[in-house]
Amino acid sequence: VWALGMTTTKKLEIDTPQSPQSLKDLRGSISGDVILSLTEKSDVQGAMQCFCHSALVCATGVAVFYYWDMLYVRWPLLILQSFLMSFIFNALHEFTHGTVFKTHVFNRIGGALTGILLTRGTLHYRYYHYAHHRFTGDPKADPELLPSWTEPQITGLITYMLYMSGALFWGDRIVTLIRHSIGIVAAHETHYIKTAGVKRKIFWEARVYLLVYTVAFMLITGVGLPTPPSWGIWIWRLWALPTLLGQPFLRFYTLVEHTGCSEGASILSNTRTTYTWGWYHWLAWQMPYHSEHHAFPQVPFWKLGRLHREMKEYLLKVNPPCNPEGWNGYIPVHLAFIRRLLAKTPGKPTGGRI
């Protein structure tokens, strides 16, 4: 699937009638040699990102373990760990695209591990995300725009805060895993979960995930075990709890990717690139360069900065641009959303599903 960066680097355009002329012009303005260079993957670069991100998470985890009994130290460390762990989702995203490593099997292994950590079925997310790339901005086909009680249309401060909390996300995870484990596809999934083969894979994946989480629950609580292990509680403290607490940090990032942008087929108008600090770019696996990612999804994350320099002239001339634009960073975008919600301006923002 080209949109997930899984085909040869020689195919440079999505063969769909939705590709707008502006995007075709953009792709035509960058030479084939540059594109081939940008799409080259690297096991070394992928390993460095994985190792450094994992090292930060593990280091904070060790600190949380060591200082757990010191309340005034524990909670700042736990919040830091939650912040770092929230961006494991970006790793899952890149593994889904197959762009972290040059060696394909490493991407599959990384996707499986991060999917388990995040309670996001890797196979299910792959098909979900492909549909998002293929139909970005289409309110009838983009999974991130389809009606869902788990990620509501943001029409006021209450729905904004509900979305930002991530509370409904966890309800969705439980419902989706159970539904898939018993072989049910929801109505809003039918356009990307179609064939019997795909359904079978996703259903079995959900069953494996439920087995893993059931065992984890038993180890944490001791339910069903004659002698609960003393270390079981640390599964909660070092994995489950920071994963729960990290959702607002992830929502703060993901809401900005498309919310307030135009609906329709123009990738340059329905997706926002957001300027931010270099360390945040790194922790988010360079995904603040989101217009670039959607225009060339086969480009590895670590080359998106170079791609941005190739595209910047086009991004500055996008019409219509996202409202607000992302040149001033994430906080101004959120403040603009909040002001609009307080003023009860109709229309955007209209959602923030990832």
mmCIF file of C-alpha atoms in Angstrom:
data_model
loop_
_atom_site.group_PDB
_atom_site.id
_atom_site.type_symbol
_atom_site.label_atom_id
_atom_site.label_comp_id
_atom_site.label_asym_id
_atom_site.label_seq_id
_atom_site.Cartn_x
_atom_site.Cartn_y
_atom_site.Cartn_z
ATOM 1 C CA VAL A 1 0.000 0.000 0.000
ATOM 2 C CA TRP A 2 1.743 3.170 -1.183
ATOM 3 C CA ALA A 3 -0.102 5.367 1.304
ATOM 4 C CA LEU A 4 1.551 3.469 4.146
ATOM 5 C CA GLY A 5 4.957 3.571 2.518
ATOM 6 C CA MET A 6 5.003 -0.174 1.926
ATOM 7 C CA THR A 7 5.592 -0.295 -1.826
ATOM 8 C CA THR A 8 8.630 0.456 -3.951
ATOM 9 C CA THR A 9 10.008 3.976 -3.855
ATOM 10 C CA LYS A 10 9.545 4.349 -7.601
ATOM 11 C CA LYS A 11 5.805 4.840 -7.308
ATOM 12 C CA LEU A 12 5.463 8.479 -6.361
ATOM 13 C CA GLU A 13 1.750 9.260 -6.629
ATOM 14 C CA ILE A 14 -1.448 7.882 -5.153
ATOM 15 C CA ASP A 15 -3.562 6.533 -7.962
ATOM 16 C CA THR A 16 -6.891 7.932 -6.806
ATOM 17 C CA PRO A 17 -9.103 10.567 -8.385
ATOM 18 C CA GLN A 18 -8.854 12.538 -5.129
ATOM 19 C CA SER A 19 -5.244 13.642 -5.662
ATOM 20 C CA PRO A 20 -5.609 17.431 -6.107
ATOM 21 C CA GLN A 21 -3.689 19.314 -8.756
ATOM 22 C CA SER A 22 -1.806 21.327 -6.132
ATOM 23 C CA LEU A 23 -0.396 18.139 -4.638
ATOM 24 C CA LYS A 24 0.504 16.838 -8.094
ATOM 25 C CA ASP A 25 2.290 20.122 -8.780
ATOM 26 C CA LEU A 26 4.150 19.797 -5.502
ATOM 27 C CA ARG A 27 5.256 16.260 -6.254
ATOM 28 C CA GLY A 28 6.264 17.273 -9.740
ATOM 29 C CA SER A 29 8.413 20.107 -8.391
ATOM 30 C CA ILE A 30 10.668 17.742 -6.443
ATOM 31 C CA SER A 31 13.043 15.735 -8.603
ATOM 32 C CA GLY A 32 12.832 11.966 -8.703
ATOM 33 C CA ASP A 33 16.409 11.676 -7.406
ATOM 34 C CA VAL A 34 15.519 13.743 -4.342
ATOM 35 C CA ILE A 35 12.422 11.648 -3.701
ATOM 36 C CA LEU A 36 14.381 8.416 -4.010
ATOM 37 C CA SER A 37 16.918 9.797 -1.556
ATOM 38 C CA LEU A 38 14.192 10.878 0.862
ATOM 39 C CA THR A 39 12.448 7.506 0.783
ATOM 40 C CA GLU A 40 15.573 5.509 1.599
ATOM 41 C CA LYS A 41 15.157 3.749 4.968
ATOM 42 C CA SER A 42 17.796 2.976 7.573
ATOM 43 C CA ASP A 43 18.005 0.307 10.263
ATOM 44 C CA VAL A 44 20.578 2.436 12.098
ATOM 45 C CA GLN A 45 18.435 5.561 12.271
ATOM 46 C CA GLY A 46 15.407 3.552 13.329
ATOM 47 C CA ALA A 47 17.384 1.717 16.009
ATOM 48 C CA MET A 48 18.796 4.983 17.375
ATOM 49 C CA GLN A 49 15.321 6.520 17.718
ATOM 50 C CA CYS A 50 13.879 3.386 19.315
ATOM 51 C CA PHE A 51 16.796 3.000 21.709
ATOM 52 C CA CYS A 52 16.862 6.640 22.840
ATOM 53 C CA HIS A 53 13.079 6.878 23.298
ATOM 54 C CA SER A 54 13.014 3.541 25.143
ATOM 55 C CA ALA A 55 15.977 4.582 27.298
ATOM 56 C CA LEU A 56 14.178 7.740 28.425
ATOM 57 C CA VAL A 57 11.035 5.773 29.303
ATOM 58 C CA CYS A 58 13.037 3.116 31.159
ATOM 59 C CA ALA A 59 15.136 5.679 33.022
ATOM 60 C CA THR A 60 12.064 7.482 34.324
ATOM 61 C CA GLY A 61 10.514 4.118 35.150
ATOM 62 C CA VAL A 62 13.551 3.183 37.261
ATOM 63 C CA ALA A 63 13.316 6.557 39.012
ATOM 64 C CA VAL A 64 9.604 6.023 39.716
ATOM 65 C CA PHE A 65 10.399 2.588 41.136
ATOM 66 C CA TYR A 66 13.196 3.919 43.332
ATOM 67 C CA TYR A 67 11.300 6.969 44.646
ATOM 68 C CA TRP A 68 7.806 5.474 44.820
ATOM 69 C CA ASP A 69 7.526 5.988 48.593
ATOM 70 C CA MET A 70 8.508 9.673 48.323
ATOM 71 C CA LEU A 71 5.185 11.206 47.319
ATOM 72 C CA TYR A 72 6.506 14.646 46.358
ATOM 73 C CA VAL A 73 9.066 13.027 44.026
ATOM 74 C CA ARG A 74 6.924 10.154 42.774
ATOM 75 C CA TRP A 75 4.240 12.211 41.064
ATOM 76 C CA PRO A 76 6.480 14.567 39.070
ATOM 77 C CA LEU A 77 8.434 11.541 37.873
ATOM 78 C CA LEU A 78 5.232 9.649 37.061
ATOM 79 C CA ILE A 79 3.904 12.592 35.043
ATOM 80 C CA LEU A 80 7.216 12.793 33.169
ATOM 81 C CA GLN A 81 7.093 9.079 32.442
ATOM 82 C CA SER A 82 3.488 9.401 31.241
ATOM 83 C CA PHE A 83 4.490 12.239 28.922
ATOM 84 C CA LEU A 84 7.332 10.209 27.428
ATOM 85 C CA MET A 85 5.200 7.080 27.079
ATOM 86 C CA SER A 86 2.368 8.953 25.350
ATOM 87 C CA PHE A 87 4.534 9.312 22.250
ATOM 88 C CA ILE A 88 4.949 5.561 21.925
ATOM 89 C CA PHE A 89 1.850 6.017 19.784
ATOM 90 C CA ASN A 90 4.001 7.880 17.250
ATOM 91 C CA ALA A 91 6.327 4.892 17.166
ATOM 92 C CA LEU A 92 3.343 2.614 16.459
ATOM 93 C CA HIS A 93 2.301 4.995 13.690
ATOM 94 C CA GLU A 94 5.715 4.802 12.051
ATOM 95 C CA PHE A 95 5.919 1.032 12.439
ATOM 96 C CA THR A 96 2.541 0.875 10.690
ATOM 97 C CA HIS A 97 4.021 2.772 7.756
ATOM 98 C CA GLY A 98 7.010 0.439 7.708
ATOM 99 C CA THR A 99 9.438 3.374 7.711
ATOM 100 C CA VAL A 100 11.274 2.941 11.030
ATOM 101 C CA PHE A 101 13.565 0.171 9.801
ATOM 102 C CA LYS A 102 14.800 -0.866 6.392
ATOM 103 C CA THR A 103 14.378 -4.502 7.476
ATOM 104 C CA HIS A 104 10.647 -5.126 7.205
ATOM 105 C CA VAL A 105 10.372 -7.754 9.933
ATOM 106 C CA PHE A 106 11.731 -5.266 12.488
ATOM 107 C CA ASN A 107 8.828 -2.941 11.682
ATOM 108 C CA ARG A 108 6.373 -5.781 12.229
ATOM 109 C CA ILE A 109 7.931 -6.700 15.582
ATOM 110 C CA GLY A 110 7.984 -3.071 16.712
ATOM 111 C CA GLY A 111 4.362 -2.620 15.677
ATOM 112 C CA ALA A 112 3.287 -5.688 17.636
ATOM 113 C CA LEU A 113 5.088 -4.568 20.803
ATOM 114 C CA THR A 114 3.886 -0.965 20.720
ATOM 115 C CA GLY A 115 0.352 -2.069 19.881
ATOM 116 C CA ILE A 116 0.246 -4.236 23.009
ATOM 117 C CA LEU A 117 1.619 -1.408 25.158
ATOM 118 C CA LEU A 118 -1.010 1.015 23.855
ATOM 119 C CA THR A 119 -4.006 -1.381 23.655
ATOM 120 C CA ARG A 120 -4.261 -0.547 19.949
ATOM 121 C CA GLY A 121 -4.543 -3.614 17.747
ATOM 122 C CA THR A 122 -1.672 -3.266 15.289
ATOM 123 C CA LEU A 123 -3.484 -4.899 12.376
ATOM 124 C CA HIS A 124 -6.699 -3.017 13.048
ATOM 125 C CA TYR A 125 -4.812 0.265 13.253
ATOM 126 C CA ARG A 126 -3.001 -0.507 9.996
ATOM 127 C CA TYR A 127 -6.264 -0.780 8.042
ATOM 128 C CA TYR A 128 -7.810 2.130 9.946
ATOM 129 C CA HIS A 129 -4.813 4.311 9.199
ATOM 130 C CA TYR A 130 -4.630 3.350 5.546
ATOM 131 C CA ALA A 131 -8.249 4.475 5.178
ATOM 132 C CA HIS A 132 -7.342 7.719 6.923
ATOM 133 C CA HIS A 133 -4.545 8.397 4.416
ATOM 134 C CA ARG A 134 -6.594 7.383 1.397
ATOM 135 C CA PHE A 135 -9.641 9.457 2.378
ATOM 136 C CA THR A 136 -8.147 12.266 4.479
ATOM 137 C CA GLY A 137 -10.696 15.031 4.922
ATOM 138 C CA ASP A 138 -13.610 13.054 3.480
ATOM 139 C CA PRO A 139 -16.348 13.158 6.151
ATOM 140 C CA LYS A 140 -17.965 10.047 4.664
ATOM 141 C CA ALA A 141 -14.860 7.852 4.491
ATOM 142 C CA ASP A 142 -12.040 9.203 6.683
ATOM 143 C CA PRO A 143 -12.218 7.087 9.891
ATOM 144 C CA GLU A 144 -11.105 10.109 11.894
ATOM 145 C CA LEU A 145 -14.154 12.079 10.755
ATOM 146 C CA LEU A 146 -16.835 9.406 10.916
ATOM 147 C CA PRO A 147 -19.336 9.717 13.791
ATOM 148 C CA SER A 148 -18.134 7.969 16.924
ATOM 149 C CA TRP A 149 -19.330 8.235 20.501
ATOM 150 C CA THR A 150 -15.769 7.642 21.669
ATOM 151 C CA GLU A 151 -14.363 10.779 20.044
ATOM 152 C CA PRO A 152 -17.205 13.256 19.797
ATOM 153 C CA GLN A 153 -17.623 16.247 17.595
ATOM 154 C CA ILE A 154 -16.068 19.094 19.544
ATOM 155 C CA THR A 155 -18.742 21.753 19.862
ATOM 156 C CA GLY A 156 -17.988 23.268 23.274
ATOM 157 C CA LEU A 157 -15.594 23.311 26.180
ATOM 158 C CA ILE A 158 -17.132 20.203 27.728
ATOM 159 C CA THR A 159 -16.600 18.058 24.645
ATOM 160 C CA TYR A 160 -13.156 19.650 24.196
ATOM 161 C CA MET A 161 -12.130 18.681 27.739
ATOM 162 C CA LEU A 162 -13.714 15.264 27.366
ATOM 163 C CA TYR A 163 -11.698 14.657 24.236
ATOM 164 C CA MET A 164 -8.512 16.002 25.799
ATOM 165 C CA SER A 165 -8.893 13.773 28.861
ATOM 166 C CA GLY A 166 -8.762 10.618 26.758
ATOM 167 C CA ALA A 167 -11.463 9.076 28.960
ATOM 168 C CA LEU A 168 -13.655 7.990 26.070
ATOM 169 C CA PHE A 169 -10.633 6.557 24.275
ATOM 170 C CA TRP A 170 -10.298 3.910 26.977
ATOM 171 C CA GLY A 171 -13.975 3.048 26.740
ATOM 172 C CA ASP A 172 -13.499 2.633 23.017
ATOM 173 C CA ARG A 173 -10.481 0.378 23.514
ATOM 174 C CA ILE A 174 -12.424 -1.959 25.801
ATOM 175 C CA VAL A 175 -15.524 -2.039 23.592
ATOM 176 C CA THR A 176 -13.546 -2.472 20.363
ATOM 177 C CA LEU A 177 -11.389 -5.294 21.696
ATOM 178 C CA ILE A 178 -14.389 -7.180 23.058
ATOM 179 C CA ARG A 179 -16.411 -6.567 19.893
ATOM 180 C CA HIS A 180 -13.607 -7.792 17.639
ATOM 181 C CA SER A 181 -12.867 -10.766 19.875
ATOM 182 C CA ILE A 182 -16.434 -12.038 19.357
ATOM 183 C CA GLY A 183 -16.324 -11.368 15.626
ATOM 184 C CA ILE A 184 -18.283 -8.121 15.239
ATOM 185 C CA VAL A 185 -17.311 -5.249 12.937
ATOM 186 C CA ALA A 186 -18.930 -1.892 13.711
ATOM 187 C CA ALA A 187 -20.788 0.006 10.990
ATOM 188 C CA HIS A 188 -18.127 2.734 10.830
ATOM 189 C CA GLU A 189 -15.429 0.093 10.197
ATOM 190 C CA THR A 190 -17.033 -1.749 7.308
ATOM 191 C CA HIS A 191 -15.436 0.342 4.556
ATOM 192 C CA TYR A 192 -11.908 -0.599 5.615
ATOM 193 C CA ILE A 193 -12.465 -4.008 7.251
ATOM 194 C CA LYS A 194 -13.978 -5.794 4.283
ATOM 195 C CA THR A 195 -12.690 -9.228 3.396
ATOM 196 C CA ALA A 196 -13.085 -12.407 5.422
ATOM 197 C CA GLY A 197 -9.304 -12.742 5.633
ATOM 198 C CA VAL A 198 -8.833 -9.277 7.110
ATOM 199 C CA LYS A 199 -11.657 -9.815 9.569
ATOM 200 C CA ARG A 200 -10.194 -13.127 10.696
ATOM 201 C CA LYS A 201 -6.773 -11.566 11.369
ATOM 202 C CA ILE A 202 -8.236 -8.638 13.305
ATOM 203 C CA PHE A 203 -10.521 -10.871 15.354
ATOM 204 C CA TRP A 204 -7.687 -13.180 16.375
ATOM 205 C CA GLU A 205 -5.477 -10.217 17.174
ATOM 206 C CA ALA A 206 -8.150 -8.890 19.541
ATOM 207 C CA ARG A 207 -8.393 -12.295 21.260
ATOM 208 C CA VAL A 208 -4.631 -12.395 21.821
ATOM 209 C CA TYR A 209 -4.688 -8.849 23.217
ATOM 210 C CA LEU A 210 -7.526 -9.711 25.596
ATOM 211 C CA LEU A 211 -5.579 -12.740 26.807
ATOM 212 C CA VAL A 212 -2.512 -10.576 27.500
ATOM 213 C CA TYR A 213 -4.541 -7.957 29.368
ATOM 214 C CA THR A 214 -6.414 -10.609 31.341
ATOM 215 C CA VAL A 215 -3.114 -12.084 32.531
ATOM 216 C CA ALA A 216 -1.835 -8.591 33.374
ATOM 217 C CA PHE A 217 -5.008 -7.879 35.362
ATOM 218 C CA MET A 218 -4.620 -11.122 37.287
ATOM 219 C CA LEU A 219 -0.996 -10.332 38.104
ATOM 220 C CA ILE A 220 -1.870 -6.804 39.249
ATOM 221 C CA THR A 221 -4.888 -7.705 41.373
ATOM 222 C CA GLY A 222 -4.166 -11.298 42.308
ATOM 223 C CA VAL A 223 -7.634 -12.338 41.132
ATOM 224 C CA GLY A 224 -7.677 -16.039 40.262
ATOM 225 C CA LEU A 225 -4.152 -16.644 41.529
ATOM 226 C CA PRO A 226 -3.485 -18.775 44.624
ATOM 227 C CA THR A 227 -0.378 -16.722 45.453
ATOM 228 C CA PRO A 228 -0.317 -13.280 43.807
ATOM 229 C CA PRO A 229 3.242 -12.177 42.949
ATOM 230 C CA SER A 230 4.503 -9.205 44.952
ATOM 231 C CA TRP A 231 5.829 -7.597 41.792
ATOM 232 C CA GLY A 232 2.467 -7.662 39.996
ATOM 233 C CA ILE A 233 1.515 -4.220 41.271
ATOM 234 C CA TRP A 234 4.455 -2.753 39.362
ATOM 235 C CA ILE A 235 2.755 -3.669 36.097
ATOM 236 C CA TRP A 236 0.128 -1.145 37.130
ATOM 237 C CA ARG A 237 2.551 1.460 38.400
ATOM 238 C CA LEU A 238 5.038 1.375 35.533
ATOM 239 C CA TRP A 239 2.828 0.505 32.549
ATOM 240 C CA ALA A 240 -0.924 0.791 33.002
ATOM 241 C CA LEU A 241 -1.030 3.928 35.172
ATOM 242 C CA PRO A 242 1.382 6.063 33.090
ATOM 243 C CA THR A 243 -0.363 4.880 29.922
ATOM 244 C CA LEU A 244 -3.665 6.157 31.336
ATOM 245 C CA LEU A 245 -2.134 9.432 32.523
ATOM 246 C CA GLY A 246 -0.371 9.992 29.201
ATOM 247 C CA GLN A 247 -3.511 10.280 27.077
ATOM 248 C CA PRO A 248 -4.018 14.058 27.606
ATOM 249 C CA PHE A 249 -0.464 14.678 26.377
ATOM 250 C CA LEU A 250 -1.169 12.641 23.249
ATOM 251 C CA ARG A 251 -4.541 14.337 22.684
ATOM 252 C CA PHE A 252 -2.865 17.744 22.955
ATOM 253 C CA TYR A 253 -0.663 16.704 20.050
ATOM 254 C CA THR A 254 -3.139 14.789 17.865
ATOM 255 C CA LEU A 255 -5.963 17.332 17.965
ATOM 256 C CA VAL A 256 -3.818 19.783 16.011
ATOM 257 C CA GLU A 257 -3.060 17.480 13.077
ATOM 258 C CA HIS A 258 -6.330 18.073 11.174
ATOM 259 C CA THR A 259 -8.798 19.948 13.370
ATOM 260 C CA GLY A 260 -9.645 23.384 12.019
ATOM 261 C CA CYS A 261 -8.509 22.406 8.522
ATOM 262 C CA SER A 262 -10.636 22.108 5.411
ATOM 263 C CA GLU A 263 -12.583 18.994 4.598
ATOM 264 C CA GLY A 264 -12.027 17.670 1.106
ATOM 265 C CA ALA A 265 -9.264 16.042 -0.890
ATOM 266 C CA SER A 266 -6.525 18.697 -0.752
ATOM 267 C CA ILE A 267 -3.794 17.260 1.485
ATOM 268 C CA LEU A 268 -2.181 20.680 1.801
ATOM 269 C CA SER A 269 -5.430 22.215 3.086
ATOM 270 C CA ASN A 270 -6.782 19.407 5.267
ATOM 271 C CA THR A 271 -3.572 18.726 7.198
ATOM 272 C CA ARG A 272 -1.548 21.031 9.431
ATOM 273 C CA THR A 273 2.220 21.281 9.877
ATOM 274 C CA THR A 274 2.996 22.733 13.299
ATOM 275 C CA TYR A 275 6.219 24.419 14.330
ATOM 276 C CA THR A 276 7.535 23.454 17.744
ATOM 277 C CA TRP A 277 10.715 22.901 19.728
ATOM 278 C CA GLY A 278 13.300 20.525 18.332
ATOM 279 C CA TRP A 279 13.081 18.173 21.303
ATOM 280 C CA TYR A 280 9.284 17.927 20.838
ATOM 281 C CA HIS A 281 9.771 17.178 17.154
ATOM 282 C CA TRP A 282 12.155 14.384 18.112
ATOM 283 C CA LEU A 283 9.912 12.919 20.811
ATOM 284 C CA ALA A 284 6.930 13.011 18.428
ATOM 285 C CA TRP A 285 8.975 11.162 15.794
ATOM 286 C CA GLN A 286 8.936 14.295 13.567
ATOM 287 C CA MET A 287 5.165 14.030 13.053
ATOM 288 C CA PRO A 288 4.567 17.757 13.632
ATOM 289 C CA TYR A 289 5.650 17.833 9.964
ATOM 290 C CA HIS A 290 2.238 16.384 9.243
ATOM 291 C CA SER A 291 1.448 17.954 5.875
ATOM 292 C CA GLU A 292 4.763 16.604 4.667
ATOM 293 C CA HIS A 293 3.940 13.166 6.003
ATOM 294 C CA HIS A 294 0.567 13.083 4.247
ATOM 295 C CA ALA A 295 2.021 14.355 0.977
ATOM 296 C CA PHE A 296 4.807 11.748 1.009
ATOM 297 C CA PRO A 297 3.886 9.048 3.552
ATOM 298 C CA GLN A 298 6.667 6.759 2.362
ATOM 299 C CA VAL A 299 9.353 9.176 3.649
ATOM 300 C CA PRO A 300 10.907 7.951 6.939
ATOM 301 C CA PHE A 301 10.250 10.130 9.980
ATOM 302 C CA TRP A 302 13.875 11.203 10.350
ATOM 303 C CA LYS A 303 13.898 12.759 6.859
ATOM 304 C CA LEU A 304 10.726 14.833 7.257
ATOM 305 C CA GLY A 305 12.717 17.917 8.260
ATOM 306 C CA ARG A 306 14.535 17.819 4.926
ATOM 307 C CA LEU A 307 11.233 17.218 3.130
ATOM 308 C CA HIS A 308 9.779 20.229 4.944
ATOM 309 C CA ARG A 309 12.512 22.424 3.481
ATOM 310 C CA GLU A 310 11.610 21.131 0.018
ATOM 311 C CA MET A 311 7.892 21.827 0.602
ATOM 312 C CA LYS A 312 7.936 25.031 2.647
ATOM 313 C CA GLU A 313 7.334 27.337 -0.319
ATOM 314 C CA TYR A 314 4.139 25.412 -1.166
ATOM 315 C CA LEU A 315 2.971 25.291 2.446
ATOM 316 C CA LEU A 316 3.226 29.069 2.768
ATOM 317 C CA LYS A 317 0.911 29.490 -0.228
ATOM 318 C CA VAL A 318 -1.767 26.945 0.712
ATOM 319 C CA ASN A 319 -5.275 28.242 0.007
ATOM 320 C CA PRO A 320 -7.280 27.803 2.087
ATOM 321 C CA PRO A 321 -4.866 27.221 4.976
ATOM 322 C CA CYS A 322 -5.807 25.567 8.248
ATOM 323 C CA ASN A 323 -7.445 27.948 10.692
ATOM 324 C CA PRO A 324 -5.423 28.702 12.696
ATOM 325 C CA GLU A 325 -2.176 27.866 10.968
ATOM 326 C CA GLY A 326 0.527 26.048 12.871
ATOM 327 C CA TRP A 327 3.487 28.358 12.429
ATOM 328 C CA ASN A 328 3.330 29.617 16.039
ATOM 329 C CA GLY A 329 3.182 26.228 17.743
ATOM 330 C CA TYR A 330 0.710 23.977 19.527
ATOM 331 C CA ILE A 331 -0.367 26.230 22.387
ATOM 332 C CA PRO A 332 -1.578 29.099 20.143
ATOM 333 C CA VAL A 333 -3.587 26.595 18.065
ATOM 334 C CA HIS A 334 -5.307 25.235 21.181
ATOM 335 C CA LEU A 335 -5.931 28.740 22.507
ATOM 336 C CA ALA A 336 -7.556 29.647 19.200
ATOM 337 C CA PHE A 337 -9.792 26.583 19.446
ATOM 338 C CA ILE A 338 -10.794 27.502 23.000
ATOM 339 C CA ARG A 339 -11.563 31.111 22.068
ATOM 340 C CA ARG A 340 -13.700 29.881 19.194
ATOM 341 C CA LEU A 341 -15.550 27.484 21.456
ATOM 342 C CA LEU A 342 -16.134 30.183 24.057
ATOM 343 C CA ALA A 343 -17.488 32.436 21.322
ATOM 344 C CA LYS A 344 -19.641 29.522 20.126
ATOM 345 C CA THR A 345 -18.513 30.051 16.568
ATOM 346 C CA PRO A 346 -20.268 27.464 14.378
ATOM 347 C CA GLY A 347 -18.246 25.085 12.333
ATOM 348 C CA LYS A 348 -14.671 24.204 13.118
ATOM 349 C CA PRO A 349 -13.169 22.732 15.176
ATOM 350 C CA THR A 350 -15.150 19.627 14.290
ATOM 351 C CA GLY A 351 -13.272 16.718 15.752
ATOM 352 C CA GLY A 352 -9.969 15.366 16.811
ATOM 353 C CA ARG A 353 -9.946 11.659 16.202
ATOM 354 C CA ILE A 354 -6.549 10.104 15.521
#
